[in-house]
XYZ file of C-alpha atoms in Angstrom:
718
model
C 196.817 12.046 -132.815
C 199.138 15.714 -134.599
C 196.265 18.324 -135.001
C 196.969 20.185 -138.552
C 195.907 23.025 -138.662
C 196.158 23.664 -142.773
C 194.174 21.761 -145.418
C 197.323 22.105 -147.447
C 199.187 19.953 -145.400
C 196.431 17.151 -146.087
C 197.787 14.747 -148.463
C 195.789 13.279 -151.429
C 194.508 9.956 -151.010
C 193.355 7.813 -154.469
C 192.901 4.424 -153.012
C 193.229 1.133 -155.558
C 190.399 -0.235 -154.918
C 187.372 0.745 -157.221
C 185.349 0.887 -153.897
C 186.688 2.610 -150.685
C 185.647 3.507 -147.549
C 186.549 4.882 -144.262
C 188.914 1.894 -143.426
C 190.904 2.493 -146.844
C 192.010 5.990 -145.474
C 193.930 7.916 -143.273
C 192.646 10.041 -141.219
C 194.357 13.369 -139.596
C 193.110 15.113 -137.147
C 192.227 18.865 -138.009
C 191.248 21.883 -137.118
C 192.164 23.703 -133.756
C 192.951 22.597 -130.405
C 189.856 23.325 -128.978
C 187.205 21.517 -132.021
C 188.763 19.038 -134.824
C 187.189 16.564 -137.105
C 188.612 13.483 -138.555
C 189.555 14.972 -142.349
C 191.099 13.026 -145.936
C 191.206 14.528 -149.035
C 190.571 12.477 -152.034
C 189.880 13.291 -155.667
C 186.699 14.823 -156.183
C 185.137 12.495 -159.181
C 185.539 9.816 -156.430
C 183.470 10.616 -154.151
C 180.497 8.324 -155.267
C 182.706 5.577 -154.628
C 183.885 6.326 -151.440
C 179.887 6.599 -150.378
C 179.228 3.652 -152.217
C 181.869 1.504 -149.862
C 181.033 3.289 -146.719
C 177.339 1.851 -147.493
C 178.606 -1.288 -147.768
C 179.949 -2.183 -144.304
C 180.281 -5.907 -143.293
C 179.383 -4.936 -139.997
C 176.976 -1.616 -140.492
C 175.216 -2.137 -143.858
C 173.644 0.795 -144.787
C 172.473 3.604 -146.974
C 173.268 7.708 -146.288
C 171.252 10.109 -147.590
C 172.173 13.765 -147.774
C 170.712 16.399 -145.099
C 171.896 18.956 -146.193
C 173.784 20.742 -149.387
C 174.912 24.151 -150.514
C 176.529 25.280 -153.646
C 178.863 28.381 -155.126
C 179.853 29.594 -158.069
C 183.360 30.144 -159.323
C 184.150 33.605 -158.862
C 181.807 34.803 -156.166
C 184.228 34.879 -153.729
C 186.799 37.741 -153.932
C 188.699 36.237 -150.311
C 188.682 33.277 -149.282
C 189.932 30.284 -147.054
C 191.924 27.114 -148.382
C 189.248 25.008 -146.449
C 186.236 26.946 -148.105
C 184.025 25.073 -149.683
C 182.227 25.306 -153.997
C 180.007 22.252 -152.721
C 178.834 21.354 -149.541
C 176.824 18.324 -148.819
C 176.425 16.731 -145.455
C 175.558 12.757 -145.428
C 173.695 10.547 -142.674
C 172.983 7.702 -142.039
C 169.699 6.652 -143.053
C 169.150 4.778 -139.832
C 168.889 8.343 -138.409
C 168.370 10.760 -137.273
C 164.709 9.637 -135.519
C 164.887 6.663 -133.456
C 162.403 4.509 -133.308
C 164.678 1.879 -132.085
C 165.713 1.445 -128.313
C 168.212 3.053 -126.871
C 168.753 7.189 -126.233
C 167.191 10.078 -126.448
C 165.048 11.003 -129.487
C 167.743 12.858 -132.158
C 165.868 16.237 -134.111
C 163.764 14.918 -137.096
C 163.503 16.138 -140.423
C 160.234 18.045 -140.555
C 159.855 16.951 -144.487
C 160.747 13.887 -146.586
C 163.782 14.339 -148.170
C 163.483 13.536 -152.247
C 166.404 11.991 -152.975
C 167.918 8.383 -154.271
C 169.228 8.140 -151.223
C 167.063 8.594 -148.876
C 165.619 5.813 -146.097
C 163.986 2.702 -147.801
C 161.951 2.002 -144.794
C 160.560 4.926 -142.276
C 160.359 2.314 -139.470
C 164.553 1.883 -139.875
C 165.050 5.239 -138.666
C 166.725 4.013 -135.388
C 168.745 6.851 -133.899
C 172.358 6.479 -135.521
C 174.634 9.294 -135.454
C 177.100 8.398 -138.322
C 177.174 11.267 -140.660
C 179.902 12.739 -142.600
C 180.359 16.239 -144.671
C 182.072 16.300 -148.267
C 183.510 19.670 -149.089
C 184.466 20.152 -152.795
C 187.197 22.849 -152.391
C 186.690 26.633 -153.686
C 190.674 26.988 -153.973
C 191.215 23.564 -155.730
C 188.138 21.729 -157.245
C 188.583 18.800 -158.336
C 189.737 17.613 -154.849
C 187.324 16.815 -152.078
C 187.375 17.235 -147.954
C 185.690 14.602 -145.913
C 185.031 15.265 -142.776
C 183.740 12.558 -140.735
C 181.684 13.874 -137.507
C 180.943 10.315 -135.717
C 182.325 7.084 -137.890
C 180.662 4.880 -135.300
C 177.022 3.922 -136.290
C 175.875 3.830 -132.293
C 173.072 6.110 -131.116
C 173.406 9.059 -128.761
C 173.779 6.876 -125.918
C 176.503 4.907 -127.516
C 175.185 1.352 -128.432
C 175.409 0.052 -131.789
C 171.586 0.694 -133.032
C 171.617 -1.703 -136.473
C 173.614 -4.451 -138.389
C 174.754 -7.628 -136.986
C 176.893 -6.033 -133.740
C 173.099 -4.531 -132.536
C 171.419 -7.152 -130.428
C 168.126 -5.940 -130.512
C 168.095 -4.682 -133.992
C 165.976 -6.516 -137.149
C 168.280 -6.637 -139.569
C 169.950 -4.395 -141.395
C 168.888 -4.195 -145.183
C 167.681 -1.470 -145.644
C 167.736 -1.455 -149.698
C 166.293 -4.668 -149.922
C 163.716 -5.521 -147.337
C 160.277 -4.544 -148.209
C 158.361 -2.183 -145.993
C 157.013 -3.648 -142.953
C 154.830 -0.861 -140.546
C 154.733 -0.717 -137.025
C 151.769 -2.691 -136.944
C 153.232 -5.721 -139.495
C 156.361 -6.018 -136.956
C 154.479 -5.651 -133.580
C 151.711 -8.472 -135.103
C 154.507 -10.905 -136.032
C 156.409 -10.189 -132.761
C 153.421 -10.873 -130.246
C 152.963 -13.880 -132.693
C 156.208 -15.262 -132.057
C 156.112 -14.101 -127.765
C 152.964 -16.218 -127.839
C 154.418 -19.421 -129.151
C 152.747 -19.763 -132.304
C 154.461 -22.147 -134.702
C 156.560 -19.827 -137.434
C 154.977 -21.296 -140.033
C 151.958 -19.577 -139.147
C 153.556 -16.889 -138.091
C 155.267 -17.126 -141.803
C 151.770 -17.396 -143.437
C 150.579 -14.520 -141.753
C 153.605 -12.133 -141.909
C 153.653 -12.786 -145.941
C 150.033 -12.190 -146.455
C 150.135 -8.780 -144.689
C 153.704 -7.745 -146.586
C 152.476 -8.298 -149.657
C 149.540 -5.929 -149.579
C 152.710 -3.318 -149.450
C 155.358 -4.849 -152.027
C 153.562 -7.249 -154.046
C 153.320 -11.054 -154.641
C 156.814 -11.808 -156.645
C 159.485 -14.014 -155.257
C 161.600 -12.103 -153.886
C 159.264 -10.043 -151.058
C 158.447 -13.282 -149.958
C 161.631 -14.480 -149.567
C 162.688 -11.655 -147.677
C 159.729 -11.602 -145.520
C 160.082 -15.678 -144.653
C 164.093 -14.161 -143.965
C 162.764 -11.742 -141.946
C 160.511 -13.854 -139.763
C 163.219 -16.450 -139.013
C 165.875 -13.391 -137.673
C 163.276 -12.152 -135.490
C 162.307 -15.770 -134.773
C 166.030 -16.026 -133.280
C 166.870 -12.437 -131.919
C 163.436 -12.859 -129.568
C 164.449 -16.252 -128.591
C 168.308 -14.907 -127.672
C 166.750 -11.911 -125.631
C 167.776 -11.870 -121.984
C 166.514 -10.267 -118.981
C 170.056 -10.042 -117.628
C 171.744 -7.026 -119.240
C 174.439 -7.144 -116.488
C 174.728 -9.213 -113.482
C 173.759 -6.989 -110.905
C 170.010 -6.280 -111.185
C 170.390 -2.897 -110.414
C 172.555 -1.944 -113.198
C 170.654 -4.192 -115.825
C 167.608 -1.466 -114.676
C 169.847 1.149 -115.483
C 170.829 -0.395 -118.870
C 167.533 -0.599 -119.738
C 165.719 2.515 -118.944
C 168.609 4.381 -120.673
C 167.795 1.841 -123.855
C 164.130 2.633 -123.332
C 163.405 5.666 -122.643
C 160.092 6.488 -125.038
C 158.440 3.505 -122.868
C 159.086 4.997 -119.252
C 156.969 7.744 -118.195
C 158.835 8.050 -114.413
C 162.127 6.673 -113.313
C 163.502 7.481 -109.918
C 166.503 5.204 -109.015
C 167.441 3.845 -105.600
C 168.982 6.368 -103.038
C 169.106 7.122 -99.199
C 165.994 9.342 -99.504
C 164.243 8.047 -102.583
C 162.508 4.695 -103.097
C 163.321 2.810 -106.535
C 159.824 3.741 -108.512
C 159.552 2.618 -112.361
C 156.855 3.527 -114.412
C 156.471 1.889 -118.066
C 154.143 2.627 -121.035
C 154.572 1.961 -124.119
C 153.406 4.255 -127.066
C 150.342 1.819 -127.741
C 149.666 1.850 -124.010
C 149.311 5.767 -124.327
C 147.173 5.985 -126.733
C 144.942 2.501 -125.838
C 144.833 5.092 -121.821
C 143.837 8.025 -123.898
C 141.466 6.338 -126.468
C 139.415 4.277 -123.197
C 139.803 6.118 -120.370
C 138.823 9.761 -121.724
C 135.445 10.596 -119.577
C 135.355 7.233 -118.596
C 137.481 5.167 -115.646
C 140.818 3.906 -114.834
C 141.481 1.191 -112.509
C 144.134 -0.305 -110.549
C 145.306 -4.068 -109.479
C 147.442 -1.819 -106.508
C 149.259 -4.880 -105.045
C 150.205 -7.800 -107.139
C 153.201 -10.084 -106.089
C 153.769 -8.117 -102.547
C 154.905 -11.160 -100.847
C 157.428 -12.865 -104.433
C 158.081 -10.461 -106.469
C 161.673 -8.068 -104.927
C 159.137 -4.754 -105.592
C 155.127 -4.685 -105.990
C 153.532 -4.379 -108.814
C 150.996 -1.841 -109.725
C 148.648 -2.162 -113.121
C 146.458 0.628 -114.443
C 143.764 -0.772 -116.130
C 141.215 0.506 -118.746
C 137.942 -0.615 -119.957
C 137.987 -1.020 -123.638
C 135.329 -1.055 -126.046
C 134.106 -5.160 -124.684
C 134.663 -3.316 -121.217
C 137.873 -5.725 -120.952
C 140.246 -4.578 -118.382
C 143.468 -3.563 -120.287
C 146.793 -2.400 -118.592
C 147.872 0.821 -119.792
C 150.818 1.490 -117.395
C 152.799 -0.371 -114.909
C 154.528 0.673 -111.906
C 157.271 -0.939 -109.572
C 157.776 0.054 -106.429
C 157.646 -0.658 -102.810
C 156.624 3.183 -101.781
C 152.888 3.782 -101.395
C 154.086 6.986 -99.497
C 151.679 10.403 -100.685
C 154.865 12.265 -102.173
C 156.361 9.002 -104.314
C 152.459 8.268 -105.702
C 152.118 12.171 -106.491
C 155.585 12.118 -108.590
C 154.606 9.560 -110.536
C 150.804 10.229 -111.211
C 151.518 13.673 -112.065
C 154.004 12.474 -114.907
C 151.428 10.321 -115.862
C 148.658 12.759 -116.406
C 151.109 15.183 -118.259
C 152.299 12.704 -120.712
C 148.217 11.931 -121.541
C 147.751 15.328 -121.615
C 150.463 16.168 -123.939
C 149.012 13.958 -126.145
C 145.377 15.153 -125.953
C 145.208 17.785 -123.730
C 141.254 17.855 -122.849
C 141.940 14.360 -121.627
C 139.482 13.624 -118.489
C 138.447 10.388 -116.224
C 135.767 10.141 -114.623
C 136.530 7.685 -111.976
C 139.301 5.911 -110.526
C 138.653 2.482 -109.356
C 141.058 0.981 -106.142
C 141.093 -1.864 -104.721
C 143.078 -2.222 -102.055
C 141.874 0.430 -98.301
C 145.258 0.740 -97.242
C 146.042 2.647 -101.130
C 146.625 7.118 -100.044
C 143.791 8.538 -102.108
C 144.695 12.041 -101.997
C 147.391 12.058 -104.882
C 144.881 10.435 -107.079
C 142.343 13.568 -106.087
C 145.023 16.081 -106.700
C 146.193 14.625 -109.912
C 142.891 13.509 -111.894
C 140.324 15.338 -110.145
C 137.705 12.800 -109.895
C 135.504 10.652 -107.456
C 137.489 7.609 -106.594
C 135.176 4.104 -106.395
C 136.666 0.939 -104.462
C 136.430 -2.542 -105.793
C 136.017 -5.136 -103.342
C 136.919 -8.252 -106.046
C 140.267 -8.594 -104.004
C 138.729 -9.183 -100.061
C 136.048 -11.861 -101.704
C 138.698 -13.155 -103.509
C 140.873 -13.342 -100.437
C 138.287 -15.197 -98.258
C 136.740 -17.183 -100.911
C 140.226 -18.761 -101.467
C 141.332 -19.666 -97.531
C 137.114 -20.398 -96.815
C 138.148 -23.309 -99.478
C 141.306 -24.037 -98.453
C 141.020 -24.149 -95.064
C 137.897 -25.711 -94.548
C 136.678 -29.123 -96.117
C 133.249 -29.326 -95.277
C 131.254 -27.748 -98.432
C 128.680 -26.906 -96.616
C 130.962 -24.957 -93.938
C 132.026 -23.307 -96.447
C 128.742 -22.085 -98.323
C 127.982 -20.188 -94.116
C 131.201 -19.114 -93.423
C 131.171 -17.103 -96.636
C 127.482 -16.092 -96.405
C 128.566 -14.759 -92.873
C 131.163 -13.000 -93.751
C 129.312 -11.377 -96.821
C 126.336 -10.610 -94.311
C 128.928 -8.453 -91.676
C 130.414 -6.658 -95.356
C 126.573 -5.854 -96.402
C 125.740 -4.769 -92.521
C 127.768 -1.668 -92.867
C 124.442 0.122 -94.436
C 123.243 -1.431 -91.354
C 124.065 0.220 -88.404
C 124.896 -3.520 -87.053
C 128.577 -3.394 -84.684
C 130.579 -5.111 -86.283
C 132.787 -6.340 -83.036
C 129.506 -8.089 -82.188
C 129.074 -9.676 -85.250
C 132.774 -10.609 -85.639
C 132.654 -12.358 -82.026
C 129.203 -14.276 -82.924
C 131.225 -15.066 -86.173
C 134.433 -17.056 -83.788
C 132.088 -18.553 -81.608
C 129.428 -20.166 -84.055
C 132.701 -21.343 -86.202
C 135.193 -22.413 -83.554
C 135.955 -25.770 -84.511
C 137.302 -24.322 -87.911
C 140.711 -23.233 -86.054
C 142.503 -23.370 -89.312
C 140.151 -20.590 -91.228
C 139.713 -18.524 -88.079
C 143.419 -18.092 -87.342
C 143.701 -17.265 -90.461
C 141.117 -15.028 -90.413
C 142.135 -13.142 -86.910
C 145.874 -12.372 -88.001
C 145.421 -11.614 -90.839
C 141.675 -9.336 -91.422
C 140.834 -8.618 -88.074
C 143.319 -5.965 -87.090
C 142.782 -3.766 -90.352
C 138.872 -5.562 -91.123
C 137.486 -2.091 -89.684
C 139.203 0.567 -92.404
C 138.466 -2.011 -95.039
C 134.877 -1.776 -94.023
C 135.253 1.997 -93.200
C 136.548 2.284 -96.594
C 133.685 0.492 -98.946
C 131.068 2.795 -96.261
C 132.582 5.589 -97.430
C 133.440 4.956 -101.379
C 130.611 3.971 -103.890
C 131.524 0.884 -105.131
C 132.693 -0.658 -108.804
C 130.166 -3.165 -110.480
C 130.349 -6.927 -110.823
C 131.109 -6.215 -114.246
C 134.238 -4.395 -113.310
C 135.338 -6.189 -110.412
C 135.460 -9.349 -112.733
C 137.555 -7.783 -115.180
C 140.164 -6.665 -113.335
C 140.255 -9.860 -111.345
C 140.584 -11.416 -114.797
C 143.441 -9.102 -115.797
C 145.231 -10.151 -112.015
C 144.487 -13.987 -112.910
C 145.910 -14.045 -116.391
C 149.278 -11.848 -115.049
C 149.542 -14.321 -112.659
C 149.311 -17.405 -115.090
C 151.876 -15.355 -117.052
C 154.337 -14.701 -114.636
C 154.318 -17.585 -111.676
C 154.503 -20.215 -113.930
C 157.403 -23.130 -112.438
C 160.180 -22.177 -115.111
C 160.115 -18.550 -113.899
C 160.546 -19.132 -109.711
C 164.506 -18.494 -109.524
C 164.268 -14.870 -111.381
C 161.088 -13.615 -109.173
C 163.416 -11.279 -107.269
C 165.090 -9.582 -110.442
C 163.297 -6.350 -111.664
C 164.652 -6.541 -114.985
C 163.107 -10.289 -115.425
C 159.406 -8.330 -114.503
C 160.091 -5.838 -116.976
C 161.242 -8.327 -119.364
C 157.983 -10.479 -118.831
C 155.720 -7.198 -118.765
C 157.085 -5.978 -122.080
C 157.405 -8.696 -124.179
C 154.690 -11.481 -123.245
C 152.026 -9.587 -121.735
C 152.209 -6.694 -123.839
C 152.443 -8.909 -126.587
C 149.496 -11.023 -125.775
C 146.882 -7.738 -124.991
C 148.293 -5.913 -128.682
C 147.403 -9.932 -130.766
C 143.768 -9.256 -128.660
C 142.908 -5.645 -129.522
C 144.211 -6.260 -133.295
C 142.084 -9.767 -133.580
C 139.129 -8.396 -132.218
C 139.582 -4.708 -134.394
C 140.562 -6.522 -137.582
C 138.600 -9.423 -137.187
C 141.489 -11.536 -137.670
C 142.788 -14.784 -135.639
C 139.445 -15.588 -135.471
C 140.293 -18.052 -132.199
C 142.459 -15.169 -130.468
C 139.792 -13.208 -130.293
C 137.473 -15.819 -129.432
C 139.148 -16.553 -126.435
C 139.375 -12.911 -125.878
C 135.785 -12.133 -126.131
C 135.033 -15.115 -123.275
C 138.204 -13.824 -120.727
C 135.988 -12.531 -118.692
C 133.552 -14.182 -116.560
C 130.933 -11.302 -117.329
C 130.687 -12.343 -120.657
C 130.732 -15.794 -120.549
C 127.892 -15.017 -117.709
C 125.576 -13.500 -120.967
C 126.344 -16.637 -123.209
C 124.125 -18.438 -120.674
C 120.590 -18.364 -121.044
C 117.926 -17.375 -119.202
C 116.017 -20.237 -119.095
C 119.465 -22.609 -117.299
C 118.401 -20.818 -114.421
C 116.349 -22.237 -111.622
C 115.959 -19.917 -108.309
C 114.313 -21.549 -104.848
C 110.923 -19.387 -104.701
C 110.361 -20.074 -101.191
C 113.551 -19.338 -99.064
C 115.755 -17.531 -101.613
C 118.469 -19.658 -100.483
C 119.627 -21.501 -103.523
C 119.725 -21.296 -107.204
C 120.526 -24.043 -109.787
C 122.354 -23.259 -113.574
C 122.620 -26.139 -115.790
C 125.643 -26.327 -117.806
C 125.667 -25.387 -121.242
C 128.881 -28.385 -121.785
C 127.079 -30.905 -119.862
C 123.485 -31.154 -119.578
C 123.174 -33.915 -117.151
C 125.608 -31.599 -114.487
C 124.059 -28.972 -112.626
C 125.653 -26.293 -110.558
C 124.391 -25.064 -107.380
C 125.006 -21.439 -106.509
C 124.233 -20.719 -102.193
C 123.068 -17.049 -101.152
C 121.996 -16.246 -104.896
C 121.715 -12.380 -104.967
C 124.577 -11.034 -102.828
C 128.316 -10.598 -103.986
C 129.282 -13.271 -102.005
C 127.217 -15.943 -103.459
C 129.171 -19.462 -103.287
C 129.124 -21.353 -106.101
C 130.363 -24.967 -106.664
C 132.188 -24.901 -109.900
C 135.758 -25.662 -110.249
C 136.039 -21.736 -111.468
C 134.967 -20.052 -108.592
C 136.273 -23.044 -106.036
C 139.935 -20.905 -107.398
C 138.085 -17.775 -105.664
C 136.982 -16.669 -108.938
C 134.285 -14.792 -109.633
C 132.441 -17.416 -111.782
C 129.768 -16.778 -114.662
C 127.146 -18.536 -113.023
C 127.086 -16.373 -109.782
C 126.613 -13.039 -112.094
C 124.214 -14.939 -114.319
C 122.019 -16.061 -111.471
C 123.113 -12.428 -109.231
C 121.772 -10.916 -113.153
C 118.698 -12.991 -112.803
C 117.953 -12.014 -109.197
C 118.077 -8.044 -109.732
C 115.059 -8.153 -111.753
C 113.121 -11.114 -109.133
C 111.639 -10.114 -106.054
C 113.206 -10.938 -102.503
C 116.531 -10.612 -103.348
C 119.270 -8.426 -101.950
C 120.585 -5.498 -104.438
C 124.229 -5.954 -105.437
C 126.527 -4.027 -103.462
C 127.257 -1.075 -105.971
C 123.871 -0.271 -105.975
C 123.045 -0.502 -103.019
C 126.020 1.410 -102.455
C 125.031 4.106 -105.448
C 121.100 4.461 -103.401
C 122.661 4.989 -100.024
C 124.601 8.195 -101.744
C 121.240 9.601 -103.225
C 119.612 8.952 -100.167
C 122.622 10.810 -98.379
C 121.908 13.614 -100.954
C 118.834 13.799 -100.083
C 118.675 14.495 -96.204
C 120.564 17.347 -96.583
C 119.111 20.039 -94.195
C 116.137 21.710 -96.550
C 117.498 24.965 -95.157
C 118.927 28.560 -96.764
C 122.565 25.956 -96.405
C 126.019 25.810 -97.966
C 125.057 21.968 -97.486
C 121.789 22.669 -99.388
C 123.721 24.584 -102.605
C 126.457 21.761 -102.783
C 123.139 18.769 -103.246
C 121.957 21.118 -105.509
C 125.188 21.556 -107.457
C 125.700 17.604 -107.316
C 122.028 16.960 -108.522
C 122.408 18.837 -110.908
C 125.327 17.889 -112.645
C 123.921 14.075 -112.074
C 121.227 15.265 -113.508
C 123.011 16.275 -116.554
C 125.225 13.706 -117.549
C 122.108 11.289 -117.076
C 120.404 13.488 -119.502
C 122.988 12.792 -122.469
C 124.003 9.442 -121.325
C 120.128 8.807 -121.870
C 120.614 10.712 -125.290
C 123.067 9.065 -126.544
C 121.667 5.769 -125.857
C 118.273 6.709 -127.968
C 119.611 8.085 -130.699
C 120.101 6.175 -133.850
C 122.448 8.739 -135.209
C 125.516 9.898 -133.159
C 125.929 13.140 -135.956
C 122.718 14.244 -134.504
C 123.783 14.075 -130.603
C 127.169 15.707 -131.483
C 126.051 18.299 -133.819
C 123.992 19.440 -130.568
C 126.714 19.377 -128.074
C 128.526 22.730 -127.418
C 131.885 23.578 -128.708
C 134.923 25.156 -126.080
C 136.988 27.309 -127.903
C 140.154 27.243 -126.062
C 144.012 27.934 -127.770
C 144.506 27.004 -131.107
C 146.332 24.228 -130.412
C 144.494 22.606 -127.852
C 140.832 22.725 -129.324
C 138.496 20.142 -127.713
C 134.626 19.554 -128.311
C 133.737 19.257 -124.436
C 131.684 22.324 -123.735
C 131.623 25.720 -125.002
C 130.601 29.576 -123.019
C 126.614 30.117 -122.914
C 127.763 33.699 -124.125
C 130.782 35.396 -126.572
C 131.451 39.012 -125.839
C 130.331 41.299 -128.251
C 133.411 42.970 -130.090
C 133.452 46.595 -130.421
C 132.238 48.124 -133.341
C 134.258 49.137 -136.500
C 134.103 50.397 -139.782
C 135.178 48.610 -142.674
C 137.979 51.090 -143.548
C 139.596 50.822 -139.967
C 139.734 46.989 -140.697
C 141.334 46.806 -144.425
C 144.191 49.209 -142.993
C 144.554 47.461 -140.368
C 145.168 43.835 -142.552
C 147.481 46.328 -144.997
C 149.234 47.134 -141.847
C 149.964 43.527 -140.863
C 150.473 42.096 -143.665
C 153.175 45.046 -144.409
C 154.777 43.957 -141.018
C 154.878 40.353 -142.333
C 156.612 40.936 -145.579
C 159.284 42.862 -143.451
C 160.100 40.238 -141.432
C 160.409 37.839 -143.190
C 163.642 40.317 -145.812
C 164.757 40.580 -142.197
């Protein structure tokens, strides 16, 4: 198209239609070869009709708001060009500029809400649309208006259609009609649809919450009903395959979901594939629940069945349930690669709360590199035995048919683990185990091939690191079981080798399930969901068993019995009570899980004589004994022991004070404050003494204040 350099060469267009749009005009390139825009000249009196027609586009219905405007008075310019303006207005599509939808980077955001009739109807409708145009009322010819279109397509910064019927991921274009729907209501509705709740129930809940904002008239209910049905259709039609090639599909997903990614590294000759996923809600939960608390890792999920193993970072919420706050998909466990995504995760958390810090990191794999964790989070590392316990128990049950043999083998395996603090020769213990159960060839072959080559590494890690409690191990295991149920059902077996399928399942169904669990618990709604959530860990189920239902073998401490709460005629037998390797005959335990009966019996055994303490308590006691055994002389080792002891003592005092206090305000007021930068003030601590200011007369202070005010006024004038 030929570029026109003068407005005088443009024809004035006056379409016959009452309302017209850009499609009804002939556009001309105006400017220079280096910089030019699409322009058209129309009567100024028809500008409003053009804007109405542009808003009524069938493909992308929208509204346009005035982003910027300027005016001049006639006669203020002595010399002017043909394109000088008398009035200038920049109109922007109300589905932009913020990007709350999928696709593209975040565009610059207005710092205030424009109080105009054309502003966006819903805050969450801003999806990063870059469509905008300028209307100039010409200074030389006030009866004409020059329309300059900078971007005619309703696309985001990445070039994807971001609203309207052509947008597969959009919820609907009705910015003028649909009632206000907050992010919380939208997420709640999506979660219920993903979890398979009937549409009638979803609609009932959705209308109930929407009416809090839009009233209870029939129009609101009708539009809300349409919203739910369309959202359900979009979710049903959504697919993980954005491209037939898995790698290309993942690149497209990453491009569309930048706000949900904290680290991405594509496969190359030198670098492995790494994808770190964390939604905004997960970031909020991580900062909320892990500050001065723990983060745990379910580190090697799907190592045999998925294309890339999945590592999940978990926090323990207000009920001490494991809540996924980040997913990392990669095959690499090398230190440099782990350091990359851990630093990115730390930086993201610190961007929300500069004072964010965790007190410990729980790992479940002895082969996991711990140096990147220490370098990034600067915290102690704990070890959870749930993975080794689960693996051993499942294979004992699977490969040994006699239940008495199962009990004895599992007990002997537990004794080997407990012997790490007893100075027992591990090789001798393993040899005795092999000889005693030589007839159990299936299990012994599995154990020799899978565990004997690496058991020394696992036992050394257990000996070197503090061990996590049964409650923490049970919570991590509960998440692992739920994840396995969601991913490894029969309907998805053909998609396990696609990364885009895994990402889709994590960010839709699993994310929605945990979001709804937390929402139901905190809002005291969806009571059936809340009940299932509260009882989702064996620890909480164990708390519901009364002490009277447990009977101990006081003579030899060989077994315990727990009466069933559902069937009073049934009793569960727990072998090796008090041990983390206790064996129960219930169906849940026979699948390799920490069951509520074992946990309840171990709770009772903690206060009974003649039973072993839990491995976590034994580990804690050994750490204290190691500190106590430091040489009592003037060595640096003694200094380190004293420093560690005082640090632990201060923390224990604070916890005891907080636990015993009935008024949290008293505890908070007694805490010291630490003043850092203005933007990042925190309540962590305060220097014991503050430097005194040099003495200054009141007259000199007043003079300095006057000088500062004068400088500020001058800077504003400039």
